[in-house]
Each structure stands twice: as C-alpha cells, then as structure tokens.
Amino acid sequence: LGTVLANAHGMKRFLTALLLIAPALASAQPVLEFRNDLAFSSSEIDALAAREYAARLGALARSGQLDRDPAMESRLNRILLRLRRAAAYERPSSERIVWEMHVCSGCDESASAMAGGRLLVSGDFVHAQAFSDDELAYLLAHEMAHVLAEHTREFSTIARFFLGNGLARGYDDIQEELAEDLPVNLRMGPDSVQQELEADYIGFVLGARAGFAPDAMLSLLDKLKTGDRSLFGTHPTDAERAQHARAMLEMGRRLAGR
Ligand SMILES: [Zn+2]
C-alpha cells in the first residue's frame, strides 16, 4: 500500500509540473481545438446566415443607420486584421472565412456575429462604453469565436434532440423553430451557457495571441456586467465569466508575451 501511495503521489507531482510547464509551451503552438462532428453542412449554415445578414443590413441601410462612422469602421478593421491572423494560426481552415464588418448607429445590437464571419457592431455602444482598443479587441474576438467554433451549427446539431422528429429535420427548419420556441431555448440553456464561456475562452486566446493586453478582458467583462437580469439561465452569470477570465489570465499573459 505504501508503494502505491508513493507512486500516486509521484504521478500527481509529475502532472502538476506538466501543468506549470504547459503555458510556457503554449505560445509556440496552437492551443485551441475544435470539434468536427457537427451535423449539417457549413455551406447551408452559411447560406442562411448570408440571407439574414443581407436582410438586416438592408433594413439598417434603408433607415440610414448603416456605416455612418468611418473612423469607427477603420478602428474596428485594424483590430479585426490582427485577430484574423491569430484566428488563422489557431484554426488554419479559418483563412477561408471572408470576414465582413459593418457598424450600425441607433441600432439594438451591441456586437454580434453571424455564421460565416458576418459581424455587426454598434458604434453608439462602443462610444458609450468608452472601450479601449484592447477591450474592443476582446469584445470582437468573443464574437469571432462564435464563428470559428461554428456555434450556430453546433446549437442546431444539439437542438435535434430537443425538437420533435429532430433527427429527420433540415437545418433551416430547425432554425425557424428555434427562433420561435422559447421553451426549447430555455431547456437548452446549459448549452448556451457553455457556448458563451467557450467564446470567452477562444476569444481570449485570439486576443492574447494577437498581442492585446490580457487584463483588458477583465475590464471588458466589468463594463459588460448585466447584473444577471432576465437571462433565464441561457447566459453565464457575470461572476462565472469573471471567474473563468481570471483563471485564464496567466496563460493569456504568456501568449501575449507580457
Ligand atoms: Zn457570445
């Protein structure tokens, strides 16, 4: 028994040592892994997102709310360029993504991403929060993370098990029902929470990899605090997000070389 315990203890010491070394190695190779077992094809996900994005942009353009802030656009595009390089490093297949960015004013969005790299950011929101470039980078990176991890496709893949006859249904059909069926969305709350925390993690790696100050993730989350109003368990709490971010901070500093 004594030997077994000693070995177990030795193994534990070895694992601890490995965990301490791993962050140092992390900067030299991709640290993210992505799943490749999702249902549906990325092209059908892309087609629906393209239609919805075009419809939203069209509505904003008609009401004079689209791309009225060239300074904000170029600021965001400079940040996006750096994050794209980090994304291509972490997920080489993402070089195929045609990232598209628009800025709206007087709109409901804060920042959002649709499948296939379609981003929409409210200039008013950025001005009102007085985000630094570093904070803005982590905000954008979170949205890009949803795209990179194909969260829309993943959510629909999981939704098949929550919807009647789900396994036999097509992607557009599932999306249509998800848009209207609140109870299903509530039952899938834990999956949404998981995706949000994953987007925080992936986005944090991208931001740090691109050299943005990792501490800005914490100040960003502080500015984004919702007070957990009306989230119905579909989003992580402010405290959960901050706790996860603090746990990632050391890795981020190593990735960012700070
Ligand atoms: Zn999100």
mmCIF file of C-alpha atoms and ligand atoms in Angstrom:
data_model
loop_
_atom_site.group_PDB
_atom_site.id
_atom_site.type_symbol
_atom_site.label_atom_id
_atom_site.label_comp_id
_atom_site.label_asym_id
_atom_site.label_seq_id
_atom_site.Cartn_x
_atom_site.Cartn_y
_atom_site.Cartn_z
ATOM 1 C CA LEU A 1 0.000 0.000 0.000
ATOM 2 C CA GLY A 2 2.866 2.326 0.890
ATOM 3 C CA THR A 3 4.395 1.929 -2.602
ATOM 4 C CA VAL A 4 1.083 2.531 -4.350
ATOM 5 C CA LEU A 5 0.535 5.716 -2.402
ATOM 6 C CA ALA A 6 4.082 6.860 -3.120
ATOM 7 C CA ASN A 7 3.599 6.228 -6.840
ATOM 8 C CA ALA A 8 0.284 8.010 -6.874
ATOM 9 C CA HIS A 9 1.897 10.920 -5.117
ATOM 10 C CA GLY A 10 4.766 10.922 -7.602
ATOM 11 C CA MET A 11 2.321 10.905 -10.505
ATOM 12 C CA LYS A 12 0.460 13.832 -9.036
ATOM 13 C CA ARG A 13 3.705 15.794 -8.703
ATOM 14 C CA PHE A 14 4.542 14.972 -12.313
ATOM 15 C CA LEU A 15 1.135 16.214 -13.516
ATOM 16 C CA THR A 16 1.490 19.409 -11.516
ATOM 17 C CA ALA A 17 4.878 20.019 -13.086
ATOM 18 C CA LEU A 18 3.397 19.434 -16.545
ATOM 19 C CA LEU A 19 0.603 21.919 -15.907
ATOM 20 C CA LEU A 20 3.130 24.535 -14.867
ATOM 21 C CA ILE A 21 5.235 23.975 -17.978
ATOM 22 C CA ALA A 22 2.323 23.799 -20.420
ATOM 23 C CA PRO A 23 1.537 27.546 -20.525
ATOM 24 C CA ALA A 24 5.145 28.285 -21.442
ATOM 25 C CA LEU A 25 4.949 25.873 -24.358
ATOM 26 C CA ALA A 26 1.524 27.155 -25.280
ATOM 27 C CA SER A 27 2.766 30.225 -27.086
ATOM 28 C CA ALA A 28 4.738 28.122 -29.568
ATOM 29 C CA GLN A 29 1.813 26.124 -30.933
ATOM 30 C CA PRO A 30 -1.957 26.414 -31.374
ATOM 31 C CA VAL A 31 -3.766 25.936 -28.061
ATOM 32 C CA LEU A 32 -7.322 25.634 -29.341
ATOM 33 C CA GLU A 33 -9.097 22.515 -30.502
ATOM 34 C CA PHE A 34 -12.331 22.476 -32.469
ATOM 35 C CA ARG A 35 -14.889 19.720 -32.862
ATOM 36 C CA ASN A 36 -15.504 18.202 -36.266
ATOM 37 C CA ASP A 37 -18.538 16.030 -35.548
ATOM 38 C CA LEU A 38 -21.298 18.541 -36.309
ATOM 39 C CA ALA A 39 -24.413 17.797 -38.328
ATOM 40 C CA PHE A 40 -25.425 19.758 -41.453
ATOM 41 C CA SER A 41 -23.005 21.310 -43.929
ATOM 42 C CA SER A 42 -21.187 24.575 -43.345
ATOM 43 C CA SER A 43 -22.479 25.746 -46.744
ATOM 44 C CA GLU A 44 -26.160 25.529 -45.717
ATOM 45 C CA ILE A 45 -25.377 27.311 -42.441
ATOM 46 C CA ASP A 46 -23.549 29.942 -44.476
ATOM 47 C CA ALA A 47 -26.406 30.366 -46.957
ATOM 48 C CA LEU A 48 -28.999 31.109 -44.261
ATOM 49 C CA ALA A 49 -26.653 33.487 -42.424
ATOM 50 C CA ALA A 50 -25.937 35.320 -45.691
ATOM 51 C CA ARG A 51 -29.671 35.861 -46.274
ATOM 52 C CA GLU A 52 -30.310 37.044 -42.698
ATOM 53 C CA TYR A 53 -27.263 39.331 -42.672
ATOM 54 C CA ALA A 54 -28.239 40.888 -46.017
ATOM 55 C CA ALA A 55 -31.779 41.450 -44.730
ATOM 56 C CA ARG A 56 -30.529 43.111 -41.535
ATOM 57 C CA LEU A 57 -28.005 45.295 -43.375
ATOM 58 C CA GLY A 58 -30.661 46.230 -45.938
ATOM 59 C CA ALA A 59 -33.066 47.344 -43.203
ATOM 60 C CA LEU A 60 -30.336 49.376 -41.482
ATOM 61 C CA ALA A 61 -29.281 50.993 -44.780
ATOM 62 C CA ARG A 62 -32.854 51.971 -45.629
ATOM 63 C CA SER A 63 -33.240 53.740 -42.290
ATOM 64 C CA GLY A 64 -29.860 55.475 -42.638
ATOM 65 C CA GLN A 65 -28.302 53.578 -39.714
ATOM 66 C CA LEU A 66 -25.544 51.703 -41.542
ATOM 67 C CA ASP A 67 -21.843 52.608 -41.736
ATOM 68 C CA ARG A 68 -22.159 56.276 -40.772
ATOM 69 C CA ASP A 69 -18.986 56.273 -38.670
ATOM 70 C CA PRO A 70 -15.885 55.785 -40.905
ATOM 71 C CA ALA A 71 -13.458 56.409 -38.005
ATOM 72 C CA MET A 72 -15.081 53.612 -36.003
ATOM 73 C CA GLU A 73 -15.021 51.314 -39.045
ATOM 74 C CA SER A 74 -11.322 51.758 -39.643
ATOM 75 C CA ARG A 75 -10.571 51.362 -35.941
ATOM 76 C CA LEU A 76 -12.517 48.093 -35.842
ATOM 77 C CA ASN A 77 -10.970 46.860 -39.094
ATOM 78 C CA ARG A 78 -7.442 47.443 -37.782
ATOM 79 C CA ILE A 79 -8.251 45.321 -34.737
ATOM 80 C CA LEU A 80 -10.008 42.706 -36.862
ATOM 81 C CA LEU A 81 -6.938 42.309 -39.063
ATOM 82 C CA ARG A 82 -4.761 41.386 -36.081
ATOM 83 C CA LEU A 83 -7.377 38.998 -34.706
ATOM 84 C CA ARG A 84 -7.768 37.316 -38.105
ATOM 85 C CA ARG A 85 -4.078 36.448 -38.137
ATOM 86 C CA ALA A 86 -4.430 34.919 -34.669
ATOM 87 C CA ALA A 87 -7.527 33.003 -35.806
ATOM 88 C CA ALA A 88 -5.729 31.639 -38.859
ATOM 89 C CA TYR A 89 -2.912 30.472 -36.610
ATOM 90 C CA GLU A 90 -5.266 28.726 -34.174
ATOM 91 C CA ARG A 91 -7.597 27.349 -36.833
ATOM 92 C CA PRO A 92 -5.830 27.303 -40.232
ATOM 93 C CA SER A 93 -9.067 26.424 -42.078
ATOM 94 C CA SER A 94 -10.430 29.810 -40.950
ATOM 95 C CA GLU A 95 -8.309 31.514 -43.620
ATOM 96 C CA ARG A 96 -11.205 30.646 -45.941
ATOM 97 C CA ILE A 97 -13.598 32.774 -43.883
ATOM 98 C CA VAL A 98 -14.462 36.061 -45.583
ATOM 99 C CA TRP A 99 -14.857 38.270 -42.512
ATOM 100 C CA GLU A 100 -17.263 41.130 -43.068
ATOM 101 C CA MET A 101 -17.728 44.007 -40.650
ATOM 102 C CA HIS A 102 -20.352 46.709 -40.502
ATOM 103 C CA VAL A 103 -21.105 49.434 -37.977
ATOM 104 C CA CYS A 104 -24.637 50.472 -37.158
ATOM 105 C CA SER A 105 -25.875 53.504 -35.276
ATOM 106 C CA GLY A 106 -29.036 53.852 -33.229
ATOM 107 C CA CYS A 107 -29.493 50.073 -33.515
ATOM 108 C CA ASP A 108 -30.384 47.374 -30.980
ATOM 109 C CA GLU A 109 -27.266 45.293 -31.484
ATOM 110 C CA SER A 110 -24.272 45.774 -29.228
ATOM 111 C CA ALA A 111 -21.943 43.453 -31.092
ATOM 112 C CA SER A 112 -22.985 40.300 -32.903
ATOM 113 C CA ALA A 113 -21.655 37.669 -35.258
ATOM 114 C CA MET A 114 -23.464 35.512 -37.747
ATOM 115 C CA ALA A 115 -22.129 32.250 -39.092
ATOM 116 C CA GLY A 116 -19.507 32.575 -41.796
ATOM 117 C CA GLY A 117 -17.816 35.682 -40.331
ATOM 118 C CA ARG A 118 -20.544 38.334 -40.569
ATOM 119 C CA LEU A 119 -20.029 40.924 -37.852
ATOM 120 C CA LEU A 120 -22.163 43.858 -36.799
ATOM 121 C CA VAL A 121 -21.090 46.338 -34.148
ATOM 122 C CA SER A 122 -22.998 49.293 -32.762
ATOM 123 C CA GLY A 123 -20.830 52.395 -32.869
ATOM 124 C CA ASP A 124 -23.011 54.039 -30.200
ATOM 125 C CA PHE A 125 -22.417 51.098 -27.901
ATOM 126 C CA VAL A 126 -18.629 51.342 -28.326
ATOM 127 C CA HIS A 127 -18.670 55.113 -27.751
ATOM 128 C CA ALA A 128 -20.955 54.826 -24.714
ATOM 129 C CA GLN A 129 -18.774 52.179 -23.054
ATOM 130 C CA ALA A 130 -15.588 54.095 -23.916
ATOM 131 C CA PHE A 131 -13.831 50.833 -24.761
ATOM 132 C CA SER A 132 -10.053 50.919 -25.141
ATOM 133 C CA ASP A 133 -8.624 49.199 -28.249
ATOM 134 C CA ASP A 134 -7.651 46.247 -26.058
ATOM 135 C CA GLU A 135 -11.162 45.906 -24.626
ATOM 136 C CA LEU A 136 -12.657 46.274 -28.076
ATOM 137 C CA ALA A 137 -10.350 43.514 -29.315
ATOM 138 C CA TYR A 138 -11.621 41.064 -26.699
ATOM 139 C CA LEU A 139 -15.200 42.056 -27.497
ATOM 140 C CA LEU A 140 -14.654 41.386 -31.213
ATOM 141 C CA ALA A 141 -12.675 38.232 -30.511
ATOM 142 C CA HIS A 142 -15.579 36.819 -28.487
ATOM 143 C CA GLU A 143 -17.866 37.325 -31.494
ATOM 144 C CA MET A 144 -15.301 35.850 -33.883
ATOM 145 C CA ALA A 145 -15.011 32.850 -31.556
ATOM 146 C CA HIS A 146 -18.691 32.010 -32.092
ATOM 147 C CA VAL A 147 -17.930 31.904 -35.830
ATOM 148 C CA LEU A 148 -14.725 29.880 -35.522
ATOM 149 C CA ALA A 149 -16.356 27.283 -33.270
ATOM 150 C CA GLU A 150 -19.416 27.180 -35.574
ATOM 151 C CA HIS A 151 -21.730 27.695 -32.622
ATOM 152 C CA THR A 152 -24.874 28.151 -34.732
ATOM 153 C CA ARG A 153 -24.210 24.835 -36.407
ATOM 154 C CA GLU A 154 -23.394 23.197 -33.069
ATOM 155 C CA PHE A 155 -26.546 24.559 -31.425
ATOM 156 C CA SER A 156 -28.716 23.164 -34.240
ATOM 157 C CA THR A 157 -26.897 19.857 -34.050
ATOM 158 C CA ILE A 158 -27.814 19.599 -30.359
ATOM 159 C CA ALA A 159 -31.334 21.004 -30.900
ATOM 160 C CA ARG A 160 -32.216 17.952 -32.997
ATOM 161 C CA PHE A 161 -32.503 16.025 -29.733
ATOM 162 C CA PHE A 162 -34.838 18.595 -28.176
ATOM 163 C CA LEU A 163 -37.263 19.046 -31.078
ATOM 164 C CA GLY A 164 -39.968 16.682 -32.250
ATOM 165 C CA ASN A 165 -38.691 14.447 -35.059
ATOM 166 C CA GLY A 166 -35.462 16.477 -34.807
ATOM 167 C CA LEU A 167 -33.103 13.968 -36.387
ATOM 168 C CA ALA A 168 -35.133 13.929 -39.601
ATOM 169 C CA ARG A 169 -35.336 17.703 -39.962
ATOM 170 C CA GLY A 170 -33.305 20.099 -42.078
ATOM 171 C CA TYR A 171 -31.219 22.992 -40.837
ATOM 172 C CA ASP A 172 -33.466 25.875 -41.978
ATOM 173 C CA ASP A 173 -36.485 24.152 -40.448
ATOM 174 C CA ILE A 174 -34.706 23.739 -37.094
ATOM 175 C CA GLN A 175 -33.530 27.351 -37.125
ATOM 176 C CA GLU A 176 -37.060 28.542 -37.799
ATOM 177 C CA GLU A 177 -38.422 26.636 -34.826
ATOM 178 C CA LEU A 178 -35.568 27.752 -32.549
ATOM 179 C CA ALA A 179 -36.342 31.374 -33.406
ATOM 180 C CA GLU A 180 -39.886 30.941 -32.086
ATOM 181 C CA ASP A 181 -39.773 28.210 -29.463
ATOM 182 C CA LEU A 182 -38.821 29.813 -26.150
ATOM 183 C CA PRO A 183 -39.312 26.653 -24.028
ATOM 184 C CA VAL A 184 -36.813 24.729 -26.152
ATOM 185 C CA ASN A 185 -34.330 27.577 -25.851
ATOM 186 C CA LEU A 186 -34.779 27.514 -22.084
ATOM 187 C CA ARG A 187 -34.268 23.750 -21.945
ATOM 188 C CA MET A 188 -31.104 24.259 -23.975
ATOM 189 C CA GLY A 189 -29.951 26.993 -21.577
ATOM 190 C CA PRO A 190 -26.942 24.983 -20.352
ATOM 191 C CA ASP A 191 -25.772 24.594 -23.967
ATOM 192 C CA SER A 192 -25.988 28.363 -24.499
ATOM 193 C CA VAL A 193 -24.064 28.962 -21.285
ATOM 194 C CA GLN A 194 -21.394 26.525 -22.444
ATOM 195 C CA GLN A 195 -21.086 28.282 -25.806
ATOM 196 C CA GLU A 196 -20.750 31.701 -24.176
ATOM 197 C CA LEU A 197 -17.996 30.530 -21.845
ATOM 198 C CA GLU A 198 -16.289 28.790 -24.762
ATOM 199 C CA ALA A 199 -16.475 32.002 -26.819
ATOM 200 C CA ASP A 200 -14.884 33.851 -23.886
ATOM 201 C CA TYR A 201 -12.081 31.284 -23.813
ATOM 202 C CA ILE A 202 -11.465 31.122 -27.570
ATOM 203 C CA GLY A 203 -11.762 34.897 -27.876
ATOM 204 C CA PHE A 204 -9.339 35.375 -25.016
ATOM 205 C CA VAL A 205 -6.755 33.154 -26.721
ATOM 206 C CA LEU A 206 -7.179 35.063 -30.004
ATOM 207 C CA GLY A 207 -6.869 38.447 -28.319
ATOM 208 C CA ALA A 208 -3.808 37.450 -26.321
ATOM 209 C CA ARG A 209 -2.240 35.730 -29.327
ATOM 210 C CA ALA A 210 -2.724 38.983 -31.284
ATOM 211 C CA GLY A 211 -0.863 40.839 -28.527
ATOM 212 C CA PHE A 212 -3.761 42.694 -26.880
ATOM 213 C CA ALA A 213 -3.359 43.274 -23.129
ATOM 214 C CA PRO A 214 -4.985 40.256 -21.422
ATOM 215 C CA ASP A 215 -6.084 42.324 -18.413
ATOM 216 C CA ALA A 216 -8.454 44.155 -20.760
ATOM 217 C CA MET A 217 -10.611 41.003 -20.765
ATOM 218 C CA LEU A 218 -11.376 41.640 -17.097
ATOM 219 C CA SER A 219 -12.144 45.319 -17.531
ATOM 220 C CA LEU A 220 -14.284 44.486 -20.579
ATOM 221 C CA LEU A 221 -16.346 41.981 -18.574
ATOM 222 C CA ASP A 222 -16.691 44.560 -15.846
ATOM 223 C CA LYS A 223 -18.166 47.013 -18.364
ATOM 224 C CA LEU A 224 -20.453 44.339 -19.808
ATOM 225 C CA LYS A 225 -21.954 43.357 -16.455
ATOM 226 C CA THR A 226 -25.645 42.664 -16.890
ATOM 227 C CA GLY A 227 -26.481 42.296 -13.228
ATOM 228 C CA ASP A 228 -27.854 38.934 -14.458
ATOM 229 C CA ARG A 229 -31.198 40.444 -15.359
ATOM 230 C CA SER A 230 -33.665 38.233 -17.247
ATOM 231 C CA LEU A 231 -31.149 35.737 -18.531
ATOM 232 C CA PHE A 232 -33.240 32.644 -17.669
ATOM 233 C CA GLY A 233 -30.128 30.516 -17.334
ATOM 234 C CA THR A 234 -29.212 30.915 -21.016
ATOM 235 C CA HIS A 235 -26.107 33.008 -20.280
ATOM 236 C CA PRO A 236 -23.341 32.579 -17.736
ATOM 237 C CA THR A 237 -23.568 34.943 -14.785
ATOM 238 C CA ASP A 238 -21.256 37.966 -14.522
ATOM 239 C CA ALA A 239 -19.463 36.207 -11.669
ATOM 240 C CA GLU A 240 -18.950 32.997 -13.704
ATOM 241 C CA ARG A 241 -17.485 34.897 -16.656
ATOM 242 C CA ALA A 242 -15.153 36.916 -14.449
ATOM 243 C CA GLN A 243 -14.044 33.813 -12.558
ATOM 244 C CA HIS A 244 -13.212 31.972 -15.815
ATOM 245 C CA ALA A 245 -11.377 35.045 -17.132
ATOM 246 C CA ARG A 246 -9.236 35.342 -14.018
ATOM 247 C CA ALA A 247 -8.336 31.650 -14.333
ATOM 248 C CA MET A 248 -7.128 32.237 -17.933
ATOM 249 C CA LEU A 249 -5.147 35.375 -17.206
ATOM 250 C CA GLU A 250 -1.733 33.784 -16.652
ATOM 251 C CA MET A 251 -1.987 31.789 -19.896
ATOM 252 C CA GLY A 252 -3.019 34.985 -21.711
ATOM 253 C CA ARG A 253 -0.002 36.888 -20.446
ATOM 254 C CA ARG A 254 2.294 34.175 -21.751
ATOM 255 C CA LEU A 255 0.542 34.103 -25.136
ATOM 256 C CA ALA A 256 0.730 37.886 -25.366
ATOM 257 C CA GLY A 257 4.358 37.866 -24.229
ATOM 258 C CA ARG A 258 3.557 40.265 -21.388
HETATM 259 ZN ZN ZN B 1 -21.472 35.413 -27.112
#
